[in-house]
Coordinates of N, CA and C in Angstrom, one line a residue:
X1 N -13.9 191.3 221.4 CA -13.1 190.0 221.1 C -12.6 190.5 220.2
X2 N -10.9 189.5 220.9 CA -10.4 190.0 220.0 C -9.9 188.8 218.7
X3 N -9.4 189.6 218.0 CA -9.9 188.4 216.5 C -8.2 188.4 216.0
X4 N -7.6 186.9 215.8 CA -6.5 186.7 215.0 C -6.0 186.5 213.7
X5 N -5.1 186.8 213.2 CA -5.0 186.5 211.9 C -5.9 185.2 210.7
X6 N -5.5 184.5 212.1 CA -6.0 183.0 211.3 C -7.6 183.3 211.4
X7 N -8.2 183.8 212.3 CA -9.9 184.0 212.7 C -10.3 184.9 211.5
X8 N -9.4 185.9 211.5 CA -9.5 187.0 210.5 C -10.0 186.3 209.3
X9 N -8.5 185.4 208.7 CA -8.6 185.6 207.1 C -9.7 184.7 207.0
X10 N -10.3 183.8 208.5 CA -11.2 182.6 208.2 C -13.1 183.5 207.7
X11 N -13.0 184.1 208.7 CA -14.0 185.7 207.9 C -14.4 185.8 207.0
X12 N -13.8 186.3 206.3 CA -13.4 186.9 204.7 C -12.9 185.8 204.0
X13 N -12.9 184.5 204.0 CA -13.0 182.8 203.2 C -14.7 182.8 202.9
X14 N -15.1 183.0 204.7 CA -16.8 182.3 204.6 C -18.0 183.7 203.7
X15 N -17.2 184.6 204.5 CA -18.1 185.9 203.4 C -18.1 185.7 202.4
X16 N -16.8 185.2 201.7 CA -16.3 184.7 200.2 C -16.8 183.8 199.8
X17 N -17.8 183.4 200.3 CA -18.4 181.7 200.2 C -19.5 182.0 200.0
X18 N -20.1 182.9 201.2 CA -21.6 183.8 201.3 C -22.3 184.5 199.8
X19 N -20.8 185.0 199.6 CA -21.2 185.5 198.2 C -21.3 185.0 196.9
X20 N -20.6 184.2 196.8 CA -20.4 183.8 195.9 C -21.1 182.4 195.5
X21 N -21.9 181.7 197.1 CA -22.7 180.9 196.8 C -24.6 181.1 196.3
X22 N -25.2 180.4 195.1 CA -26.2 180.8 194.7 C -26.5 179.6 195.0
X23 N -25.8 178.7 195.1 CA -26.7 176.9 195.1 C -26.4 176.1 196.8
X24 N -26.9 175.9 196.9 CA -26.8 174.8 198.7 C -25.5 174.2 198.3
X25 N -24.1 174.1 198.7 CA -23.2 173.5 198.8 C -22.7 172.3 199.9
X26 N -22.2 171.4 199.4 CA -21.6 170.3 200.2 C -20.7 170.8 202.0
X27 N -20.6 170.7 202.9 CA -19.8 170.5 203.7 C -18.8 170.4 203.1
X28 N -18.1 169.2 202.9 CA -16.7 169.2 202.3 C -16.0 170.2 201.3
X29 N -17.1 170.9 200.9 CA -16.5 171.7 200.4 C -15.9 172.6 200.7
X30 N -16.8 173.3 201.6 CA -17.0 174.7 202.9 C -15.2 174.4 203.2
X31 N -15.0 173.2 204.1 CA -14.4 172.1 204.7 C -12.6 172.9 203.7
X32 N -12.7 172.2 202.6 CA -11.5 172.7 201.5 C -11.3 173.8 201.9
X33 N -12.4 174.8 201.4 CA -12.0 176.4 201.0 C -11.6 177.3 202.5
X34 N -11.8 176.7 203.3 CA -11.5 177.0 204.8 C -10.4 176.6 205.5
X35 N -9.8 175.5 205.2 CA -8.9 174.8 205.6 C -9.2 173.8 206.6
X36 N -10.0 173.6 206.6 CA -10.6 173.1 208.1 C -10.5 171.2 207.6
X37 N -10.9 171.0 208.9 CA -11.5 169.4 208.6 C -13.0 169.0 208.3
X38 N -13.1 168.0 207.7 CA -14.5 168.4 207.3 C -15.8 168.3 208.1
X39 N -15.3 167.3 209.8 CA -15.7 167.7 210.5 C -15.9 168.9 211.7
X40 N -15.2 169.3 211.6 CA -15.0 170.4 212.2 C -16.0 171.8 211.4
X41 N -16.2 171.4 210.3 CA -16.6 172.4 209.2 C -18.1 171.7 209.2
X42 N -18.3 170.7 209.4 CA -20.0 170.0 209.5 C -20.3 170.2 211.0
X43 N -19.4 170.8 212.3 CA -20.1 171.1 213.1 C -20.7 172.1 213.0
X44 N -19.7 173.3 212.6 CA -19.9 174.5 212.3 C -21.3 174.7 211.6
X45 N -21.3 173.9 210.7 CA -22.6 174.4 209.8 C -23.6 174.3 210.7
X46 N -23.9 173.0 211.6 CA -24.7 172.4 212.1 C -25.2 174.0 213.0
X47 N -24.1 174.3 213.5 CA -23.4 175.4 214.8 C -25.1 176.3 214.0
X48 N -24.6 176.9 213.1 CA -25.1 178.3 212.1 C -26.4 177.5 212.2
X49 N -26.5 176.6 211.3 CA -28.0 175.9 211.2 C -28.8 176.6 212.3
X50 N -28.4 175.7 213.4 CA -29.2 175.9 214.8 C -29.7 177.8 215.3
X51 N -28.5 178.1 214.8 CA -29.1 179.5 215.4 C -30.5 180.1 213.8
X52 N -30.2 179.7 213.0 CA -30.7 180.1 211.4 C -30.0 180.6 210.4
X53 N -28.9 180.6 210.5 CA -28.0 181.8 209.2 C -27.7 180.2 208.3
X54 N -27.8 178.9 208.3 CA -27.2 178.2 207.3 C -28.9 177.8 207.8
X55 N -29.4 176.5 206.0 CA -30.4 175.8 206.7 C -30.0 174.4 205.5
X56 N -30.2 173.3 205.7 CA -29.5 171.7 205.1 C -30.8 171.9 204.7
X57 N -30.2 171.3 203.2 CA -31.5 170.4 202.2 C -30.7 168.9 202.1
X58 N -31.2 167.8 201.6 CA -30.9 166.3 200.9 C -30.7 166.3 199.3
X59 N -29.7 166.5 199.2 CA -29.1 166.1 197.3 C -29.8 164.2 197.5
X60 N -30.0 163.9 196.6 CA -30.1 161.9 196.8 C -29.7 162.3 195.0
X61 N -29.4 161.3 195.3 CA -28.4 160.9 193.9 C -29.3 160.0 193.0
X62 N -29.3 160.3 191.6 CA -30.0 159.9 190.4 C -29.5 158.6 190.4
X63 N -28.4 158.2 190.1 CA -27.2 156.7 189.8 C -27.6 155.9 191.6
X64 N -29.1 154.6 191.2 CA -28.6 153.9 192.5 C -28.9 154.4 193.6
X65 N -28.7 153.4 194.6 CA -29.4 153.5 195.9 C -28.0 154.2 196.9
X66 N -28.5 154.7 197.6 CA -27.8 155.0 198.2 C -27.7 156.8 199.1
X67 N -26.9 157.0 200.3 CA -27.6 157.6 201.4 C -27.6 159.1 201.0
X68 N -28.5 160.0 201.0 CA -28.2 161.2 200.8 C -26.8 162.4 201.4
X69 N -27.1 163.3 200.2 CA -25.9 164.2 200.7 C -26.6 165.7 201.3
X70 N -26.3 166.1 202.2 CA -26.4 166.4 203.2 C -25.6 168.1 202.7
X71 N -26.5 169.3 202.4 CA -26.0 170.3 201.4 C -26.3 171.4 201.9
X72 N -25.9 172.9 202.3 CA -25.7 173.5 202.9 C -26.2 175.0 202.4
X73 N -27.0 175.6 202.7 CA -27.3 177.2 202.2 C -27.6 178.2 202.6
X74 N -27.1 179.5 202.9 CA -27.2 180.9 204.0 C -28.9 180.7 203.8
X75 N -29.5 181.1 204.6 CA -30.8 182.0 204.9 C -30.8 183.4 204.8
X76 N -32.1 184.1 204.3 CA -32.2 185.5 204.9 C -32.2 185.7 205.9
X77 N -32.1 185.5 207.0 CA -31.5 185.7 208.0 C -30.0 186.2 207.9
X78 N -29.2 185.3 207.4 CA -27.8 184.9 207.0 C -27.7 186.5 206.4
X79 N -28.1 186.2 205.0 CA -28.0 187.7 204.2 C -28.4 189.6 205.1
X80 N -29.6 189.2 205.9 CA -30.0 190.3 206.6 C -28.9 190.5 207.7
X81 N -28.1 189.7 208.4 CA -27.1 190.5 209.7 C -26.1 191.0 208.4
X82 N -25.7 190.2 207.1 CA -24.6 190.5 206.9 C -24.4 191.9 206.2
X83 N -25.6 192.6 205.4 CA -26.3 193.7 205.2 C -25.6 194.6 206.6
X84 N -26.6 194.7 207.6 CA -26.6 195.3 208.4 C -25.5 195.1 209.1
X85 N -24.0 194.5 209.2 CA -22.8 194.2 209.9 C -21.8 195.3 208.7
X86 N -22.4 194.8 207.6 CA -21.5 195.3 206.1 C -21.6 197.1 206.1
X87 N -23.0 197.7 206.3 CA -23.7 198.7 206.1 C -23.5 199.1 204.7
X88 N -24.7 200.0 204.9 CA -25.0 200.3 203.2 C -23.5 201.0 202.7
X89 N -23.0 201.8 203.7 CA -22.3 202.8 202.7 C -20.6 202.3 202.0
X90 N -20.7 200.8 202.6 CA -20.0 200.2 202.2 C -18.9 200.1 200.5
X91 N -17.4 200.3 200.0 CA -18.2 200.9 198.3 C -18.0 199.7 197.8
X92 N -17.2 198.8 198.3 CA -16.7 197.8 197.7 C -16.5 196.4 198.8
X93 N -16.7 195.1 197.7 CA -17.1 194.0 198.9 C -15.9 193.8 199.8
X94 N -14.6 194.4 199.5 CA -13.8 194.2 200.1 C -13.6 194.8 201.6
X95 N -14.3 196.7 201.0 CA -14.5 196.8 202.5 C -15.7 196.3 203.6
X96 N -16.8 196.5 202.2 CA -18.0 195.5 203.5 C -17.4 194.0 204.4
X97 N -16.7 193.4 203.6 CA -16.0 192.3 204.4 C -14.9 192.9 206.0
X98 N -14.4 194.0 205.8 CA -13.4 194.5 206.9 C -14.6 195.2 208.2
X99 N -15.4 195.6 207.2 CA -16.6 196.5 208.0 C -17.1 195.2 209.2
X100 N -17.8 193.9 208.8 CA -17.8 192.9 209.2 C -16.9 192.5 210.2
X101 N -15.8 192.0 210.3 CA -14.8 191.8 210.7 C -14.6 192.5 212.3
X102 N -14.7 194.1 211.5 CA -14.7 194.9 213.0 C -15.7 195.1 213.8
X103 N -16.7 195.1 213.1 CA -18.2 194.9 213.8 C -18.2 193.7 214.7
X104 N -17.7 192.5 214.3 CA -17.7 191.4 215.1 C -16.5 191.5 216.4
X105 N -15.8 192.2 215.7 CA -14.4 192.5 216.9 C -14.9 193.2 218.4
X106 N -16.4 194.4 217.8 CA -16.3 194.8 218.8 C -17.8 194.6 219.8
X107 N -18.1 193.4 219.3 CA -19.0 192.5 219.6 C -20.3 193.3 219.4
X108 N -20.4 193.6 218.3 CA -21.7 194.7 217.4 C -22.3 193.2 217.2
X109 N -22.2 191.9 216.6 CA -23.0 190.8 216.1 C -23.7 190.6 217.2
X110 N -25.0 190.2 216.5 CA -26.1 189.6 218.1 C -25.7 188.5 218.4
X111 N -24.9 187.5 217.5 CA -24.8 186.3 218.5 C -23.5 186.5 218.5
X112 N -22.9 187.2 219.2 CA -22.0 186.8 220.5 C -20.9 185.8 220.7
X113 N -21.7 185.1 221.1 CA -21.7 183.8 221.7 C -21.2 182.6 220.5
X114 N -22.2 182.7 219.3 CA -22.1 182.5 218.2 C -20.6 182.1 217.5
X115 N -20.4 183.5 217.5 CA -19.1 183.9 216.7 C -17.8 183.5 217.5
X116 N -17.9 183.7 219.4 CA -17.0 182.9 219.9 C -16.6 181.6 220.2
X117 N -18.3 180.4 220.0 CA -18.0 178.9 219.8 C -17.1 179.1 218.5
X118 N -18.0 179.3 217.4 CA -17.2 178.8 215.5 C -15.3 179.5 215.6
X119 N -15.5 180.8 216.4 CA -13.6 181.4 216.0 C -13.3 180.1 217.2
X120 N -13.7 180.1 218.5 CA -12.5 179.0 218.8 C -12.1 177.8 218.4
X121 N -13.3 177.2 217.1 CA -12.8 176.1 216.4 C -12.3 176.0 215.5
X122 N -11.7 177.3 214.8 CA -11.3 177.4 213.6 C -9.3 177.6 214.3
X123 N -9.7 178.1 215.3 CA -7.9 178.4 216.4 C -7.6 176.4 216.4
X124 N -8.6 175.5 216.3 CA -8.3 174.1 216.8 C -8.4 173.6 215.7
X125 N -9.3 174.0 214.1 CA -9.4 173.1 213.3 C -9.0 172.6 212.3
X126 N -7.5 173.0 211.6 CA -6.5 173.4 211.1 C -6.2 171.0 211.2
X127 N -6.3 170.6 211.9 CA -6.1 169.2 212.1 C -6.2 168.8 213.1
X128 N -7.6 167.6 213.5 CA -7.8 167.0 214.8 C -6.9 166.8 215.3
X129 N -5.7 165.8 215.5 CA -4.9 165.6 216.0 C -4.0 166.4 216.7
X130 N -3.8 167.5 215.7 CA -2.9 168.9 216.2 C -4.0 169.2 217.5
X131 N -5.1 169.6 217.5 CA -5.9 170.1 218.5 C -5.9 169.1 219.6
X132 N -6.0 167.6 219.6 CA -6.1 167.2 220.7 C -4.7 167.0 221.8
X133 N -3.5 167.0 220.3 CA -2.6 166.8 221.3 C -2.2 168.2 222.4
X134 N -2.4 169.5 221.4 CA -2.4 170.7 221.9 C -3.2 170.8 223.6
X135 N -4.1 170.2 223.7 CA -5.2 170.5 224.4 C -4.7 169.5 225.9
X136 N -3.8 169.1 225.6 CA -3.0 168.1 226.5 C -1.4 168.9 226.8
X137 N -1.2 168.9 225.7 CA 0.0 170.1 226.1 C 0.0 171.0 227.2
X138 N -1.3 172.3 226.4 CA -1.9 173.3 227.1 C -1.8 172.8 228.9
X139 N -2.4 172.1 229.0 CA -2.8 171.2 230.6 C -1.5 170.4 230.9
X140 N -0.6 169.9 230.4 CA 0.9 170.6 231.0 C 1.7 171.2 231.3
X141 N 1.4 172.9 230.6 CA 2.2 173.8 230.8 C 1.0 174.4 232.5
X142 N 0.1 173.7 232.4 CA -0.8 174.5 233.3 C -0.7 173.2 234.8
X143 N 0.3 172.9 234.4 CA 0.7 171.8 235.4 C 1.7 172.4 236.2
X144 N 2.5 172.2 235.4 CA 4.3 173.2 235.4 C 3.7 174.4 236.4
X145 N 2.9 175.2 235.6 CA 2.7 176.8 236.1 C 2.8 176.5 237.7
X146 N 1.6 175.5 238.2 CA 1.6 175.5 239.3 C 2.0 174.1 240.4
X147 N 3.1 173.4 239.6 CA 4.1 173.2 240.6 C 3.6 172.0 240.9
X148 N 2.6 171.4 239.9 CA 2.1 170.0 240.3 C 2.3 168.9 239.8
X149 N 3.5 169.6 238.4 CA 3.7 168.5 237.4 C 4.0 167.5 238.1
X150 N 4.6 167.4 239.4 CA 6.3 166.3 240.2 C 4.6 165.3 240.0
X151 N 3.1 166.1 240.4 CA 2.6 164.7 241.4 C 2.4 163.8 239.6
X152 N 2.4 163.7 238.7 CA 2.6 163.0 237.4 C 3.9 162.0 237.4
X153 N 4.9 161.9 238.3 CA 6.2 161.5 238.3 C 5.3 159.9 238.8
X154 N 4.0 160.0 239.7 CA 3.6 158.9 240.3 C 2.9 157.9 238.9
X155 N 2.2 159.0 238.2 CA 1.1 159.1 237.2 C 1.4 158.4 235.8
X156 N 2.6 159.4 235.5 CA 3.0 159.2 234.3 C 3.1 158.1 233.4
X157 N 3.7 156.7 234.2 CA 4.2 155.4 233.8 C 3.6 154.6 233.5
X158 N 2.2 154.6 234.0 CA 0.7 154.6 234.3 C 0.2 155.0 232.7
X159 N 0.2 156.2 232.7 CA -0.7 157.2 231.5 C 0.1 156.4 230.3
X160 N 1.3 156.3 230.5 CA 2.3 156.0 229.1 C 1.9 155.0 228.8
X161 N 1.3 154.2 230.2 CA 0.8 152.8 229.1 C -0.8 152.4 228.3
X162 N -1.4 153.6 229.0 CA -2.6 153.4 228.3 C -2.2 154.5 227.1
X163 N -2.1 155.3 227.1 CA -1.5 155.8 225.6 C -1.1 154.9 224.4
X164 N 0.1 154.2 225.2 CA 0.8 153.1 224.5 C -0.4 152.1 223.6
X165 N -1.4 152.3 224.0 CA -2.4 150.8 223.5 C -3.2 151.3 222.4
X166 N -3.1 152.7 222.4 CA -4.2 153.9 221.5 C -5.4 153.8 221.6
X167 N -6.3 153.2 222.3 CA -7.1 152.5 222.4 C -8.1 154.4 222.2
X168 N -8.9 154.1 221.8 CA -10.2 155.2 221.8 C -10.7 156.1 223.0
X169 N -11.2 154.7 223.7 CA -11.4 154.6 225.5 C -10.5 155.2 226.5
X170 N -9.3 154.9 226.5 CA -8.2 155.4 227.7 C -7.8 156.7 226.7
X171 N -7.7 157.1 225.5 CA -7.4 158.5 225.7 C -8.5 159.3 225.8
X172 N -9.2 158.8 226.1 CA -11.0 159.9 226.5 C -10.5 160.2 227.3
X173 N -10.6 159.4 228.2 CA -10.4 160.2 229.8 C -9.2 160.7 230.0
X174 N -8.4 161.3 229.4 CA -7.4 161.9 229.8 C -7.3 163.1 229.5
X175 N -8.1 163.7 229.3 CA -7.6 165.4 229.3 C -8.4 165.5 230.3
X176 N -9.8 164.9 231.1 CA -10.5 165.1 232.0 C -9.5 164.6 233.5
X177 N -8.5 163.4 233.6 CA -7.9 163.6 234.6 C -6.9 164.2 234.5
X178 N -6.3 164.6 233.5 CA -5.1 165.7 233.8 C -5.6 167.3 233.9
X179 N -6.7 167.4 233.8 CA -7.7 168.7 234.0 C -7.7 168.3 235.9
X180 N -7.9 167.2 236.5 CA -8.3 167.4 237.7 C -6.9 167.1 238.3
X181 N -6.0 166.5 237.9 CA -4.6 167.4 238.4 C -4.2 168.6 239.0
X182 N -4.3 169.3 237.3 CA -3.9 170.3 237.7 C -5.4 171.2 238.2
X183 N -5.9 171.2 238.9 CA -6.9 171.6 239.3 C -6.7 172.1 241.0
X184 N -6.9 173.1 241.8 CA -6.6 173.1 242.9 C -8.2 173.6 243.6
X185 N -8.3 173.7 245.2 CA -9.8 173.9 245.6 C -10.5 175.8 245.1
X186 N -9.2 176.1 244.9 CA -9.1 178.3 244.5 C -9.6 178.3 243.0
X187 N -9.2 177.6 242.0 CA -9.7 177.4 240.8 C -10.4 176.7 240.4
X188 N -10.6 175.6 241.2 CA -11.1 174.2 240.2 C -12.4 174.4 239.1
X189 N -13.1 175.6 240.1 CA -14.6 175.6 239.1 C -13.9 176.5 237.8
X190 N -13.7 177.8 238.1 CA -12.8 178.5 237.0 C -12.4 177.8 236.1
X191 N -11.1 177.0 236.4 CA -10.7 175.9 235.7 C -11.3 175.2 234.6
X192 N -12.3 174.3 235.2 CA -13.0 173.5 234.5 C -14.2 173.9 233.7
X193 N -14.6 175.1 233.8 CA -15.4 176.1 233.1 C -14.6 176.7 231.9
X194 N -13.5 177.1 232.2 CA -12.7 177.2 230.5 C -12.4 175.5 230.0
X195 N -12.3 174.9 230.3 CA -11.7 173.3 229.7 C -12.9 172.6 229.4
X196 N -14.3 173.2 229.5 CA -15.1 172.4 229.7 C -15.5 172.1 227.7
X197 N -15.6 173.3 227.7 CA -15.9 172.9 226.1 C -14.8 172.4 225.0
X198 N -13.7 173.0 225.6 CA -12.3 172.1 224.8 C -11.7 170.7 224.6
X199 N -12.4 170.1 226.2 CA -12.8 168.8 226.9 C -13.4 167.8 225.4
X200 N -15.2 168.8 225.5 CA -15.6 167.9 224.8 C -15.4 167.8 223.0
X201 N -14.7 169.4 222.5 CA -14.6 169.3 220.6 C -13.8 167.6 220.9
X202 N -12.6 167.7 222.0 CA -11.3 166.6 222.0 C -11.9 164.9 222.2
X203 N -13.0 165.1 223.5 CA -13.8 163.6 222.9 C -14.6 163.3 221.5
X204 N -14.9 164.5 220.6 CA -16.0 164.5 219.4 C -14.6 164.1 218.7
X205 N -13.9 164.9 218.6 CA -13.0 164.7 217.5 C -12.3 163.1 217.7
X206 N -11.6 162.1 218.7 CA -11.8 161.2 219.2 C -12.2 160.3 218.4
X207 N -13.2 160.8 218.4 CA -14.5 159.5 218.5 C -14.8 159.3 216.8
X208 N -14.2 160.1 216.1 CA -14.2 160.6 214.6 C -13.0 160.0 214.3
X209 N -12.1 159.8 215.0 CA -10.3 159.4 214.5 C -10.6 157.9 213.8
X210 N -9.6 157.6 212.6 CA -9.3 156.4 212.7 C -8.4 155.8 213.3
X211 N -7.8 154.2 213.1 CA -7.1 153.7 214.1 C -5.8 155.0 213.5
X212 N -5.9 155.2 212.2 CA -4.0 155.3 211.9 C -3.9 157.0 212.5
X213 N -5.3 157.8 212.3 CA -4.8 159.2 213.5 C -4.8 158.8 215.1
X214 N -5.3 158.2 215.4 CA -5.0 157.9 217.0 C -3.5 157.4 217.0
X215 N -3.6 156.4 216.6 CA -2.2 156.2 216.4 C -0.8 157.2 216.8
X216 N -1.2 158.0 215.4 CA -0.6 159.3 215.2 C -0.9 160.7 216.2
X217 N -2.0 159.9 217.6 CA -2.3 161.2 218.2 C -1.6 160.3 219.7
X218 N -1.3 159.2 219.6 CA -0.9 158.8 220.3 C 0.9 158.6 220.7
X219 N 1.0 159.3 219.5 CA 2.7 159.5 219.4 C 2.8 160.5 220.2
X220 N 2.3 161.2 219.2 CA 2.6 162.8 219.8 C 2.0 163.0 221.2
X221 N 1.1 162.6 221.6 CA 0.9 162.5 223.5 C 2.2 161.5 224.0
X222 N 2.4 160.9 223.8 CA 4.0 160.2 224.4 C 4.8 161.3 224.5
X223 N 5.2 162.0 223.8 CA 6.2 163.2 223.5 C 6.2 164.5 224.4
X224 N 4.9 164.4 224.5 CA 4.2 165.6 225.9 C 4.2 164.8 227.0
X225 N 4.1 163.2 227.4 CA 4.2 162.9 228.4 C 5.2 162.4 229.0
X226 N 5.8 161.8 228.5 CA 6.9 161.3 228.9 C 7.9 162.1 229.8
X227 N 8.3 163.5 229.1 CA 9.4 163.4 230.0 C 8.6 164.7 231.2
X228 N 7.6 164.2 232.0 CA 7.1 164.6 232.8 C 7.8 163.7 234.3
X229 N 8.1 162.7 234.2 CA 8.6 161.5 234.6 C 9.5 161.8 235.0
X230 N 11.1 162.7 234.7 CA 12.0 162.9 234.9 C 12.2 164.1 235.5
X231 N 11.0 164.7 236.2 CA 10.8 166.3 236.7 C 10.6 165.9 238.6

């Protein structure tokens, strides 16, 4: 598995949080440390919980009624995994982190699919709006590469009209529609499989966006789609 500089920095930070955390920590604090949106951090922690690496606990507020806060802490499985990946011969914590990163990149982490899923989110997690706009931009690039972007001459005006409404329902349909345009009989299955996870994340992020964020996304998507009318 190829690990980018950004992913490497993420792994180092999350290992530091693991080492420093002696008490359960709120996902918003994890998000701040990792420079991720709180939604991405929450999803990642829930994914780690499903695999048994963290466990959630609920903290009730002593002053008045209110919802309990969800906190997370590493499990014994996480401790054992870090020890195994770092190796007993590591002379320092910095060396231990380098060993962990090297072994994850080499595919020696037993939950390789988990690592891939989390690191994929890291690449898009700094900004939810940016992640969604980058996905549409990637689909436009694929349309151009296949010489299919001219099909957008017919659809672009309709799509732009929907985008300008900045309605969640209309924006929700956009990546699936463009994926259909970008696909051909020869690569439909391969292309769809490669984008399904990214589109699902787009849908989740869109559902959580407030009106201001959707407006910003709509403005960015308009700039991406509009040039296709003239190609």
